[in-house]
């Protein structure tokens, strides 16, 4: 304020002195000379100062230093990024002489981040000095911010890739790159990721690099160009050996079974696009046809892609001759020996198995009536249902040819036992021809003759007795029916009681007799019940001899009355005991 008043007074004093004295007044009032860069402004204080308004000084500075004004307005660079806007003179003090440094900078502790250009990587190295980027002849703000500004000589691409080095390189060193190839028209995939840049970009030429596979990999093309230039149709970037072509979806011929393991060149031997392959089996596998063309060209009718040996042909559904039993294991050419379609096979057994016929044609050509497809030895003919002669017992184990020795259909067999077993008849025909009357099919020795139809019904022990015990000769009808003819040696009565043993005895046991004496004229009472038959019947018995029914006829020697009381002992005595006397209705013992 004092300087302003002083200057005003001086100017008023010299107002009358003329213009010549004006410059000398400015010189007189200046606190000191300005720097060499401001010399042109020094003559007029108003270029930098506004009377009575110190705050306007910063605006006057910006009027000259427009680049700084723009930085501040755009908040860019050192001045634009300052946290608080300060008056220019606070850092840049003038009037200190022509050689004064009014833009001093602490290069040791200076925070470069405040400029908006952060130092990274190699820029932080102690080997890099400020003057390496900031030329002494230029302002600090005039230092280049693009890589090419400092590293143009280090650009091995000679500017062909433009000035934006940071798009590929990092500050750490030139060799460390981070270029994002996916942002180009050719993203790097698979093996391309590991490939060095120079392998695709020789001489550091990055423009007009070929994008087609064959342009780089023509020497790797094992197909010699026959499969065309579009390698990516079949291959991917991981490996040449990995084939990604989907033959099933992209062609009309899906690959199945062994075809999946077949190499492409095994089928595609010519130009992939010019030569159209046939899809029928015989076009590739004619040399593999073991049928020599006799089974026709449609291999797929019987075979599948997994293996020639695997036959999926459904003979049961697709023909009128279903394969059963052993026929399933038979090879096709065992039956189909000629042309599959021209030579129509017969379906009767005899047409193939005539040589296997052990019956020599005697049983006719219809083998299936008796045999099945499992085995010749397995006989399925149901003799019981299909004939009038059911097979029972040993007949079931008998071979067919044992009975059917001639022509099965012409020679009608007889069904009588003797027609086959005449030589086995031990009765020499004496018992007739109906063997089945006594014997059955299980065994000759086992007889089941129903004796009830004969004159001699079997009861008791006779049921368990073997036939030969009674039938001593093979002529059964000669056997006698009376007991003594078989049991004479067992007759303890020595025939004294006659030959009609069954009168007293039964067939259960000799000792068990069931003769009912009560039905005779002499009822057994008392002691008589315990007597043996021979005690009374001690003389030969015949129809003319009848035992007397009086007591004395047996007990004469026991008569203590010596006949004085007569012959009717039973008038006084009872059969229970001689000592028991009955008189009237009372009984007593007198001994």
Coordinates of C-alpha atoms in Angstrom, one line a residue:
X1 CA 0.0 0.0 0.0
X2 CA 2.8 2.2 0.8
X3 CA 4.5 1.5 -2.5
X4 CA 1.3 2.3 -4.4
X5 CA 1.0 5.7 -2.5
X6 CA 4.6 6.4 -3.2
X7 CA 4.3 5.6 -6.8
X8 CA 1.3 7.8 -7.1
X9 CA 3.1 10.7 -5.6
X10 CA 6.0 10.3 -7.8
X11 CA 3.9 10.1 -10.9
X12 CA 2.0 13.2 -9.9
X13 CA 5.3 15.1 -9.4
X14 CA 6.6 14.0 -12.8
X15 CA 3.3 14.4 -14.6
X16 CA 4.5 17.6 -16.0
X17 CA 7.9 16.3 -16.9
X18 CA 6.7 14.4 -20.1
X19 CA 6.8 10.9 -21.3
X20 CA 10.5 10.6 -21.2
X21 CA 10.5 10.7 -17.5
X22 CA 7.8 7.8 -17.2
X23 CA 10.1 4.9 -17.8
X24 CA 12.6 6.2 -15.3
X25 CA 9.8 6.3 -12.8
X26 CA 9.0 2.6 -13.2
X27 CA 12.7 1.9 -12.8
X28 CA 12.7 4.0 -9.8
X29 CA 9.8 2.2 -8.1
X30 CA 10.7 -1.5 -9.1
X31 CA 12.0 -3.6 -6.2
X32 CA 14.4 -5.4 -8.6
X33 CA 14.8 -6.7 -12.1
X34 CA 12.5 -9.5 -13.4
X35 CA 13.9 -12.7 -14.9
X36 CA 15.0 -12.7 -18.5
X37 CA 11.8 -14.3 -19.6
X38 CA 9.7 -11.4 -18.3
X39 CA 11.9 -8.5 -19.7
X40 CA 9.3 -7.6 -22.3
X41 CA 6.7 -7.0 -19.5
X42 CA 9.0 -5.2 -17.2
X43 CA 8.4 -1.7 -18.6
X44 CA 4.7 -1.8 -17.8
X45 CA 3.8 -2.8 -14.2
X46 CA 0.1 -3.2 -15.2
X47 CA 1.1 -6.3 -17.3
X48 CA 1.5 -8.2 -14.1
X49 CA -0.1 -5.9 -11.4
X50 CA -3.5 -4.4 -11.0
X51 CA -3.7 -1.4 -8.7
X52 CA -5.5 -1.9 -5.5
X53 CA -6.2 -5.7 -6.3
X54 CA -3.6 -8.2 -5.3
X55 CA -5.9 -11.2 -6.0
X56 CA -6.0 -10.2 -9.7
X57 CA -2.3 -10.9 -10.1
X58 CA -2.9 -14.7 -10.5
X59 CA -5.3 -14.1 -13.3
X60 CA -2.8 -11.9 -15.1
X61 CA -0.3 -14.7 -14.8
X62 CA -2.7 -17.1 -16.4
X63 CA -3.4 -14.6 -19.2
X64 CA 0.2 -15.1 -20.3
X65 CA 0.8 -18.6 -19.2
X66 CA -2.3 -20.1 -21.0
X67 CA -1.0 -23.7 -20.9
X68 CA -0.9 -23.5 -17.1
X69 CA -4.3 -21.9 -17.0
X70 CA -5.6 -24.8 -19.1
X71 CA -4.0 -27.4 -16.8
X72 CA -5.7 -25.8 -13.8
X73 CA -9.0 -25.6 -15.6
X74 CA -8.7 -29.2 -16.8
X75 CA -7.3 -30.3 -13.4
X76 CA -4.4 -31.9 -15.3
X77 CA -0.7 -31.8 -14.6
X78 CA 1.2 -30.5 -11.6
X79 CA -0.7 -27.2 -11.3
X80 CA -4.1 -28.7 -12.2
X81 CA -3.8 -31.5 -9.6
X82 CA -2.9 -29.3 -6.6
X83 CA -5.1 -29.8 -3.7
X84 CA -5.5 -26.0 -3.1
X85 CA -5.0 -23.3 -5.7
X86 CA -2.3 -20.9 -4.4
X87 CA -1.2 -17.5 -5.7
X88 CA 1.5 -17.8 -8.3
X89 CA 3.9 -15.6 -6.4
X90 CA 3.8 -17.9 -3.5
X91 CA 6.1 -20.3 -5.4
X92 CA 7.3 -18.0 -8.2
X93 CA 8.7 -14.8 -6.6
X94 CA 9.8 -12.1 -9.2
X95 CA 12.1 -9.0 -9.2
X96 CA 15.1 -11.0 -8.0
X97 CA 17.3 -10.4 -11.0
X98 CA 17.7 -11.5 -14.5
X99 CA 19.3 -14.9 -13.6
X100 CA 17.0 -15.7 -10.7
X101 CA 15.4 -19.2 -10.6
X102 CA 11.8 -18.5 -9.8
X103 CA 10.6 -22.1 -10.5
X104 CA 12.7 -24.0 -8.0
X105 CA 12.0 -27.8 -7.7
X106 CA 13.1 -30.2 -4.9
X107 CA 14.2 -33.1 -7.2
X108 CA 15.2 -35.3 -4.3
X109 CA 11.9 -35.5 -2.4
X110 CA 9.5 -34.6 -5.3
X111 CA 6.4 -36.7 -5.5
X112 CA 6.0 -37.4 -9.2
X113 CA 2.5 -38.6 -8.7
X114 CA 1.4 -35.0 -8.2
X115 CA 2.1 -34.5 -11.9
X116 CA -0.3 -37.2 -13.0
X117 CA 2.6 -39.3 -14.4
X118 CA 3.4 -41.9 -11.8
X119 CA 6.9 -43.4 -12.0
X120 CA 6.7 -47.2 -12.2
X121 CA 9.1 -50.1 -12.9
X122 CA 12.4 -49.1 -14.4
X123 CA 11.5 -45.4 -14.1
X124 CA 12.0 -45.7 -10.3
X125 CA 15.5 -47.0 -10.7
X126 CA 18.3 -44.8 -9.2
X127 CA 20.0 -44.9 -12.6
X128 CA 17.2 -42.9 -14.2
X129 CA 17.8 -39.1 -13.5
X130 CA 15.3 -36.3 -13.9
X131 CA 17.4 -34.8 -16.7
X132 CA 17.0 -38.0 -18.7
X133 CA 13.4 -37.1 -19.3
X134 CA 13.4 -33.4 -18.5
X135 CA 15.7 -31.5 -20.8
X136 CA 17.4 -28.4 -19.2
X137 CA 16.4 -26.3 -22.2
X138 CA 12.7 -27.1 -21.7
X139 CA 10.2 -26.6 -18.9
X140 CA 9.4 -29.6 -16.7
X141 CA 5.9 -29.7 -18.0
X142 CA 7.2 -30.0 -21.5
X143 CA 8.7 -33.5 -20.8
X144 CA 7.1 -36.1 -23.1
X145 CA 4.5 -38.4 -21.4
X146 CA 4.3 -41.0 -24.2
X147 CA 6.9 -43.8 -24.4
X148 CA 8.0 -42.9 -27.9
X149 CA 9.0 -39.4 -26.7
X150 CA 11.9 -40.9 -24.8
X151 CA 12.3 -44.3 -26.3
X152 CA 12.0 -43.7 -30.0
X153 CA 15.5 -45.0 -30.6
X154 CA 14.7 -48.2 -28.6
X155 CA 11.6 -48.9 -30.8
X156 CA 12.5 -52.1 -32.7
X157 CA 9.2 -51.8 -34.6
X158 CA 10.5 -48.6 -36.2
X159 CA 7.1 -46.9 -35.5
X160 CA 5.1 -49.5 -37.5
X161 CA 3.0 -50.3 -34.4
X162 CA 2.4 -46.6 -33.5
X163 CA 3.5 -44.6 -30.5
X164 CA 1.4 -46.5 -27.8
X165 CA 4.2 -48.7 -26.5
X166 CA 2.3 -49.2 -23.2
X167 CA -0.3 -51.3 -25.1
X168 CA 2.2 -54.2 -25.2
X169 CA 5.1 -53.3 -22.9
X170 CA 5.4 -52.6 -19.2
X171 CA 7.7 -50.2 -17.4
X172 CA 9.6 -53.1 -15.8
X173 CA 11.5 -53.9 -19.0
X174 CA 10.9 -54.0 -22.7
X175 CA 10.8 -57.8 -22.8
X176 CA 7.8 -58.0 -20.4
X177 CA 4.7 -57.7 -22.5
X178 CA 1.0 -57.8 -21.7
X179 CA -0.6 -57.3 -25.0
X180 CA -4.2 -58.5 -25.0
X181 CA -4.4 -60.3 -28.3
X182 CA -8.1 -61.1 -27.7
X183 CA -8.9 -57.5 -28.6
X184 CA -7.6 -58.1 -32.1
X185 CA -9.3 -60.0 -34.9
X186 CA -7.2 -63.1 -33.9
X187 CA -7.5 -64.1 -30.2
X188 CA -4.7 -66.5 -29.1
X189 CA -5.9 -69.9 -28.1
X190 CA -4.2 -73.3 -27.3
X191 CA -0.7 -73.6 -28.6
X192 CA -0.8 -70.0 -30.0
X193 CA -0.6 -68.7 -26.4
X194 CA 3.0 -70.1 -26.0
X195 CA 4.2 -68.9 -29.4
X196 CA 6.7 -66.0 -29.5
X197 CA 5.5 -62.9 -31.3
X198 CA 8.3 -63.0 -33.8
X199 CA 7.2 -66.4 -35.0
X200 CA 4.1 -64.9 -36.5
X201 CA 5.4 -61.3 -36.8
X202 CA 8.8 -61.6 -38.4
X203 CA 10.9 -58.5 -38.6
X204 CA 8.5 -57.0 -36.1
X205 CA 5.9 -56.4 -38.7
X206 CA 2.5 -56.6 -37.0
X207 CA 0.3 -55.3 -39.7
X208 CA -1.2 -57.5 -42.5
X209 CA -0.3 -60.6 -40.5
X210 CA -2.0 -63.7 -42.1
X211 CA -5.0 -65.0 -40.3
X212 CA -5.6 -68.3 -42.2
X213 CA -4.1 -71.5 -40.8
X214 CA -2.5 -72.6 -44.0
X215 CA -0.7 -69.3 -44.5
X216 CA 1.5 -70.1 -41.5
X217 CA 1.2 -73.9 -41.3
X218 CA 1.3 -74.9 -44.9
X219 CA 4.5 -76.9 -44.3
X220 CA 2.6 -78.7 -41.5
X221 CA -0.2 -79.8 -43.8
X222 CA 0.1 -83.6 -44.0
X223 CA -2.9 -83.6 -46.4
X224 CA -0.8 -81.8 -49.0
X225 CA -3.6 -79.4 -49.6
X226 CA -6.2 -82.2 -50.4
X227 CA -8.3 -81.2 -47.5
X228 CA -8.4 -77.5 -48.3
X229 CA -7.1 -74.4 -46.5
X230 CA -9.7 -74.4 -43.7
X231 CA -7.7 -76.4 -41.1
X232 CA -9.9 -75.1 -38.3
X233 CA -12.8 -77.1 -39.7
X234 CA -11.2 -80.3 -38.2
X235 CA -8.4 -79.1 -36.0
X236 CA -8.1 -76.8 -33.0
X237 CA -5.2 -74.8 -31.5
X238 CA -4.4 -77.4 -28.8
X239 CA -2.9 -80.1 -31.0
X240 CA -2.9 -81.2 -34.6
X241 CA -3.7 -84.7 -33.4
X242 CA -6.9 -83.6 -31.7
X243 CA -9.8 -83.7 -34.2
X244 CA -12.9 -81.7 -33.3
X245 CA -14.8 -82.2 -36.5
X246 CA -18.2 -83.6 -35.6
X247 CA -18.7 -86.2 -38.4
X248 CA -22.1 -87.2 -37.0
X249 CA -23.7 -83.7 -37.1
X250 CA -21.9 -82.1 -40.1
X251 CA -22.2 -85.0 -42.5
X252 CA -24.8 -87.5 -43.5
X253 CA -22.6 -90.4 -42.4
X254 CA -22.3 -90.7 -38.6
X255 CA -19.2 -92.5 -37.4
X256 CA -20.1 -95.6 -35.3
X257 CA -18.0 -98.4 -33.7
X258 CA -14.6 -99.0 -35.3
X259 CA -15.2 -96.0 -37.7
X260 CA -14.6 -93.7 -34.8
X261 CA -11.0 -95.0 -34.4
X262 CA -10.3 -94.9 -38.1
X263 CA -8.0 -92.2 -39.4
X264 CA -9.5 -89.6 -41.8
X265 CA -7.0 -90.4 -44.6
X266 CA -8.0 -94.1 -44.4
X267 CA -11.3 -93.1 -46.1
X268 CA -10.5 -89.7 -47.6
X269 CA -7.6 -90.5 -49.8
X270 CA -8.3 -87.9 -52.5
X271 CA -9.5 -84.3 -52.6
X272 CA -11.8 -83.8 -49.7
X273 CA -14.2 -81.5 -51.5
X274 CA -14.0 -82.8 -55.1
X275 CA -14.2 -86.5 -54.6
X276 CA -17.5 -87.5 -52.9
X277 CA -17.1 -90.8 -51.0
X278 CA -19.7 -93.5 -51.2
X279 CA -21.4 -94.5 -48.0
X280 CA -22.0 -98.2 -48.7
X281 CA -19.8 -100.7 -46.9
X282 CA -18.6 -102.6 -49.9
X283 CA -17.0 -99.4 -51.4
X284 CA -14.3 -99.5 -48.7
X285 CA -14.5 -103.1 -47.4
X286 CA -14.8 -105.2 -50.6
X287 CA -11.4 -106.7 -49.8
X288 CA -12.7 -107.7 -46.4
X289 CA -15.7 -109.5 -47.8
X290 CA -15.1 -113.2 -46.9
X291 CA -18.4 -114.1 -48.7
X292 CA -16.8 -113.0 -52.0
X293 CA -19.9 -111.0 -52.9
X294 CA -22.3 -113.9 -52.5
X295 CA -24.1 -112.2 -49.7
X296 CA -24.6 -109.0 -51.7
X297 CA -23.3 -105.4 -51.0
X298 CA -25.4 -104.6 -48.0
X299 CA -23.0 -105.6 -45.3
X300 CA -25.0 -103.6 -42.7
X301 CA -27.9 -106.1 -43.0
X302 CA -25.9 -108.5 -40.9
X303 CA -22.8 -106.7 -39.5
X304 CA -22.3 -103.6 -37.4
X305 CA -19.4 -101.2 -37.0
X306 CA -18.0 -102.6 -33.8
X307 CA -16.7 -105.9 -35.3
X308 CA -17.1 -108.1 -38.3
X309 CA -17.6 -111.0 -36.0
X310 CA -20.6 -109.5 -34.2
X311 CA -23.7 -110.4 -36.2
X312 CA -26.8 -108.5 -35.1
X313 CA -29.0 -109.9 -37.9
X314 CA -32.3 -111.0 -36.3
X315 CA -32.9 -114.3 -38.1
X316 CA -36.1 -114.8 -36.0
X317 CA -37.9 -111.7 -37.1
X318 CA -36.5 -111.1 -40.5
X319 CA -36.9 -114.6 -41.9
X320 CA -39.4 -117.4 -41.7
X321 CA -36.9 -119.7 -40.0
X322 CA -36.2 -118.6 -36.4
X323 CA -32.8 -119.9 -35.1
X324 CA -33.2 -122.1 -32.0
X325 CA -30.9 -124.2 -30.0
X326 CA -27.7 -125.3 -31.8
X327 CA -28.7 -123.3 -34.8
X328 CA -27.7 -120.1 -33.0
X329 CA -24.1 -121.3 -32.8
X330 CA -23.9 -122.3 -36.4
X331 CA -21.9 -120.0 -38.8
X332 CA -23.9 -118.4 -41.6
X333 CA -21.9 -120.0 -44.4
X334 CA -22.5 -123.5 -42.9
X335 CA -26.1 -123.2 -44.3
X336 CA -25.7 -120.3 -46.8
X337 CA -23.1 -121.8 -49.1
X338 CA -24.3 -120.3 -52.3
X339 CA -25.7 -116.9 -53.3
X340 CA -27.7 -115.5 -50.4
X341 CA -30.4 -114.0 -52.6
X342 CA -30.5 -116.4 -55.5
X343 CA -30.2 -119.7 -53.8
X344 CA -33.3 -120.1 -51.6
X345 CA -32.6 -122.6 -48.8
X346 CA -35.0 -125.3 -47.9
X347 CA -36.3 -125.2 -44.3
X348 CA -36.8 -128.9 -43.6
X349 CA -34.2 -130.6 -41.4
X350 CA -33.4 -133.4 -43.9
X351 CA -32.1 -130.9 -46.5
X352 CA -29.1 -130.1 -44.2
X353 CA -29.0 -133.1 -41.8
X354 CA -29.5 -136.1 -44.1
X355 CA -25.9 -137.2 -43.4
X356 CA -26.7 -137.0 -39.6
X357 CA -29.7 -139.3 -39.9
X358 CA -28.8 -142.4 -37.9
X359 CA -32.2 -143.9 -38.9
X360 CA -31.1 -144.0 -42.6
X361 CA -34.4 -142.5 -43.7
X362 CA -36.5 -145.2 -42.0
X363 CA -38.1 -142.6 -39.7
X364 CA -38.9 -140.2 -42.5
X365 CA -37.7 -136.6 -43.2
X366 CA -39.6 -134.8 -40.4
X367 CA -36.9 -134.9 -37.8
X368 CA -38.6 -132.1 -35.8
X369 CA -41.4 -134.5 -34.8
X370 CA -39.0 -136.3 -32.4
X371 CA -35.9 -134.0 -32.1
X372 CA -35.3 -130.4 -31.2
X373 CA -32.6 -127.9 -32.0
X374 CA -30.7 -128.3 -28.7
X375 CA -29.4 -131.8 -29.3
X376 CA -30.0 -134.9 -31.4
X377 CA -30.0 -136.9 -28.1
X378 CA -32.9 -135.0 -26.6
X379 CA -36.1 -136.5 -27.8
X380 CA -39.2 -134.3 -27.5
X381 CA -41.7 -136.7 -29.0
X382 CA -44.6 -137.3 -26.6
X383 CA -45.3 -141.0 -27.0
X384 CA -48.1 -140.8 -24.4
X385 CA -50.2 -138.1 -26.1
X386 CA -49.4 -138.7 -29.8
X387 CA -49.8 -142.5 -29.9
X388 CA -52.2 -145.1 -28.5
X389 CA -49.3 -146.7 -26.6
X390 CA -48.1 -144.6 -23.6
X391 CA -44.6 -145.4 -22.4
X392 CA -44.4 -146.5 -18.8
X393 CA -41.7 -147.9 -16.6
X394 CA -38.7 -149.4 -18.4
X395 CA -40.3 -148.5 -21.7
X396 CA -39.3 -144.8 -21.1
X397 CA -35.6 -145.7 -21.0
X398 CA -35.8 -147.9 -24.1
X399 CA -34.3 -146.5 -27.3
X400 CA -36.7 -145.9 -30.2
X401 CA -34.8 -148.2 -32.5
X402 CA -35.2 -151.1 -30.0
X403 CA -38.8 -151.3 -30.9
X404 CA -39.0 -149.4 -34.2
X405 CA -36.5 -151.4 -36.3
X406 CA -38.2 -150.9 -39.7
X407 CA -39.9 -148.1 -41.5
X408 CA -41.5 -145.9 -38.8
X409 CA -44.6 -145.1 -40.9
X410 CA -45.0 -148.3 -43.0
X411 CA -44.3 -151.0 -40.4
X412 CA -47.0 -150.6 -37.8
X413 CA -45.9 -152.1 -34.5
X414 CA -48.1 -154.4 -32.4
X415 CA -48.8 -153.3 -28.8
X416 CA -49.0 -156.7 -27.1
X417 CA -46.2 -157.5 -24.8
X418 CA -45.5 -160.9 -26.5
X419 CA -44.8 -159.2 -29.8
X420 CA -41.6 -157.8 -28.4
X421 CA -41.0 -160.0 -25.3
X422 CA -41.9 -163.4 -26.5
X423 CA -38.3 -164.5 -25.9
X424 CA -38.5 -163.2 -22.3
X425 CA -41.6 -165.3 -21.5
X426 CA -40.5 -167.7 -18.8
X427 CA -43.9 -169.3 -18.8
X428 CA -43.3 -170.5 -22.4
X429 CA -46.7 -169.3 -23.4
X430 CA -48.6 -171.4 -20.8
X431 CA -50.0 -168.3 -19.1
X432 CA -51.2 -166.7 -22.3
X433 CA -50.1 -163.6 -24.1
X434 CA -51.4 -161.0 -21.6
X435 CA -48.2 -160.4 -19.6
X436 CA -49.7 -157.2 -18.3
X437 CA -52.2 -159.2 -16.3
X438 CA -49.4 -160.0 -13.8
X439 CA -46.4 -157.9 -14.8
X440 CA -46.0 -154.1 -15.3
X441 CA -43.4 -152.0 -17.1
X442 CA -41.1 -151.3 -14.1
X443 CA -39.7 -154.9 -13.8
X444 CA -40.5 -158.5 -14.8
X445 CA -39.8 -159.6 -11.3
X446 CA -42.3 -157.2 -9.8
X447 CA -45.8 -158.8 -10.4
X448 CA -49.1 -157.1 -9.5
X449 CA -51.6 -159.9 -10.4
X450 CA -55.0 -159.3 -8.9
X451 CA -55.6 -162.7 -7.3
X452 CA -59.2 -161.7 -6.6
X453 CA -60.0 -162.5 -10.2
X454 CA -58.7 -166.0 -9.6
X455 CA -60.2 -169.0 -7.8
X456 CA -57.9 -168.4 -4.8
X457 CA -58.1 -164.9 -3.2
X458 CA -55.0 -163.8 -1.3
X459 CA -55.4 -162.8 2.3
X460 CA -53.2 -162.5 5.4
X461 CA -49.7 -163.9 5.0
X462 CA -50.5 -165.0 1.4
X463 CA -50.4 -161.4 0.3
X464 CA -46.7 -161.1 1.3
X465 CA -45.8 -164.5 -0.1
X466 CA -43.8 -164.6 -3.3
X467 CA -45.5 -166.2 -6.3
X468 CA -42.9 -168.9 -6.6
X469 CA -43.6 -170.2 -3.1
X470 CA -46.9 -171.5 -4.3
X471 CA -46.4 -171.7 -8.0
X472 CA -43.6 -174.2 -8.1
X473 CA -43.7 -174.5 -11.9
X474 CA -43.9 -171.8 -14.6
X475 CA -47.4 -173.0 -15.3
X476 CA -49.3 -171.0 -12.7
X477 CA -52.6 -172.7 -13.3
X478 CA -51.2 -176.0 -12.0
X479 CA -51.0 -174.6 -8.5
X480 CA -53.4 -176.4 -6.0
X481 CA -55.7 -174.4 -3.8
X482 CA -56.0 -176.7 -0.7
X483 CA -53.9 -175.8 2.3
X484 CA -52.1 -179.1 2.8
X485 CA -50.7 -179.0 -0.7
X486 CA -48.4 -176.2 0.5
X487 CA -48.6 -176.5 4.3
X488 CA -48.5 -180.4 4.8
X489 CA -45.2 -180.2 6.8
X490 CA -46.7 -177.5 9.0
X491 CA -49.8 -179.7 9.9
X492 CA -49.2 -180.5 13.6
X493 CA -52.4 -182.6 13.5
X494 CA -50.8 -185.0 11.1
X495 CA -54.0 -184.8 9.1
X496 CA -56.0 -186.2 12.1
X497 CA -58.2 -183.1 11.7
X498 CA -58.5 -183.4 7.9
X499 CA -57.2 -181.2 5.1
X500 CA -59.6 -178.3 5.5
X501 CA -57.3 -176.2 7.6
X502 CA -59.3 -173.1 6.9
X503 CA -62.1 -174.6 9.0
X504 CA -60.2 -173.6 12.1
X505 CA -57.2 -171.5 11.0
X506 CA -57.0 -168.2 9.1
X507 CA -54.3 -166.8 6.8
X508 CA -52.9 -164.4 9.4
X509 CA -51.2 -166.9 11.7
X510 CA -51.4 -170.7 12.3
X511 CA -51.7 -170.1 16.0
X512 CA -54.5 -167.7 15.5
X513 CA -57.6 -169.8 14.7
X514 CA -61.1 -168.4 14.5
X515 CA -63.3 -171.6 14.5
X516 CA -66.5 -170.8 16.4
X517 CA -67.3 -173.9 18.5
X518 CA -70.5 -172.2 19.7
X519 CA -72.0 -172.8 16.2
X520 CA -71.6 -176.6 16.8
X521 CA -73.7 -179.0 18.9
X522 CA -71.2 -178.6 21.8
X523 CA -70.8 -175.1 23.2
X524 CA -67.5 -174.6 25.0
X525 CA -67.9 -173.4 28.5
X526 CA -65.6 -173.0 31.5
X527 CA -62.5 -175.2 31.4
X528 CA -63.4 -176.3 27.9
X529 CA -62.3 -173.0 26.5
X530 CA -58.8 -173.5 27.6
X531 CA -58.4 -176.9 26.1
X532 CA -56.4 -177.6 23.0
X533 CA -58.3 -179.1 20.1
X534 CA -56.3 -182.3 20.1
X535 CA -57.3 -182.9 23.8
X536 CA -60.7 -183.8 22.5
X537 CA -60.1 -184.4 18.8
X538 CA -57.4 -187.1 19.1
X539 CA -58.7 -189.4 16.4
X540 CA -58.8 -188.9 12.7
X541 CA -61.7 -186.7 11.7
X542 CA -63.8 -187.4 8.7
X543 CA -67.2 -186.5 7.5
X544 CA -68.5 -189.9 8.8
X545 CA -67.0 -189.6 12.3
X546 CA -68.7 -187.3 14.8
X547 CA -67.5 -186.9 18.4
X548 CA -70.0 -187.6 21.1
X549 CA -71.2 -184.6 23.0
X550 CA -71.6 -186.4 26.4
X551 CA -69.2 -185.6 29.3
X552 CA -68.3 -189.3 29.9
X553 CA -67.1 -189.7 26.3
X554 CA -64.1 -187.7 27.4
X555 CA -64.3 -187.7 31.2
X556 CA -65.2 -191.3 32.0
X557 CA -61.9 -191.7 33.8
X558 CA -62.7 -188.6 35.8
X559 CA -66.0 -190.0 37.1
X560 CA -65.6 -190.5 40.8
X561 CA -69.1 -191.9 41.0
X562 CA -68.1 -194.9 38.8
X563 CA -71.2 -194.5 36.7
X564 CA -73.6 -194.6 39.6
X565 CA -74.9 -191.2 38.9
X566 CA -75.4 -191.9 35.1
X567 CA -73.8 -190.3 32.1
X568 CA -75.2 -186.8 32.4
X569 CA -72.5 -185.2 34.5
X570 CA -73.7 -181.7 33.5
X571 CA -76.8 -182.2 35.7
X572 CA -74.7 -181.5 38.8
X573 CA -71.4 -180.3 37.5
X574 CA -70.5 -177.2 35.4
X575 CA -67.7 -176.7 32.9
X576 CA -66.0 -174.2 35.2
X577 CA -64.9 -176.7 37.8
X578 CA -65.7 -180.3 38.9
X579 CA -65.9 -179.1 42.4
X580 CA -68.7 -176.7 41.7
X581 CA -72.0 -178.4 42.3
X582 CA -75.3 -176.9 41.2
X583 CA -78.5 -178.0 42.8
X584 CA -81.5 -175.9 41.9
X585 CA -80.7 -172.2 41.9
X586 CA -78.0 -172.5 44.7
X587 CA -74.3 -173.5 44.4
X588 CA -71.9 -174.8 46.9
X589 CA -68.7 -176.7 47.2
X590 CA -68.7 -180.1 48.9
X591 CA -65.0 -180.6 48.8

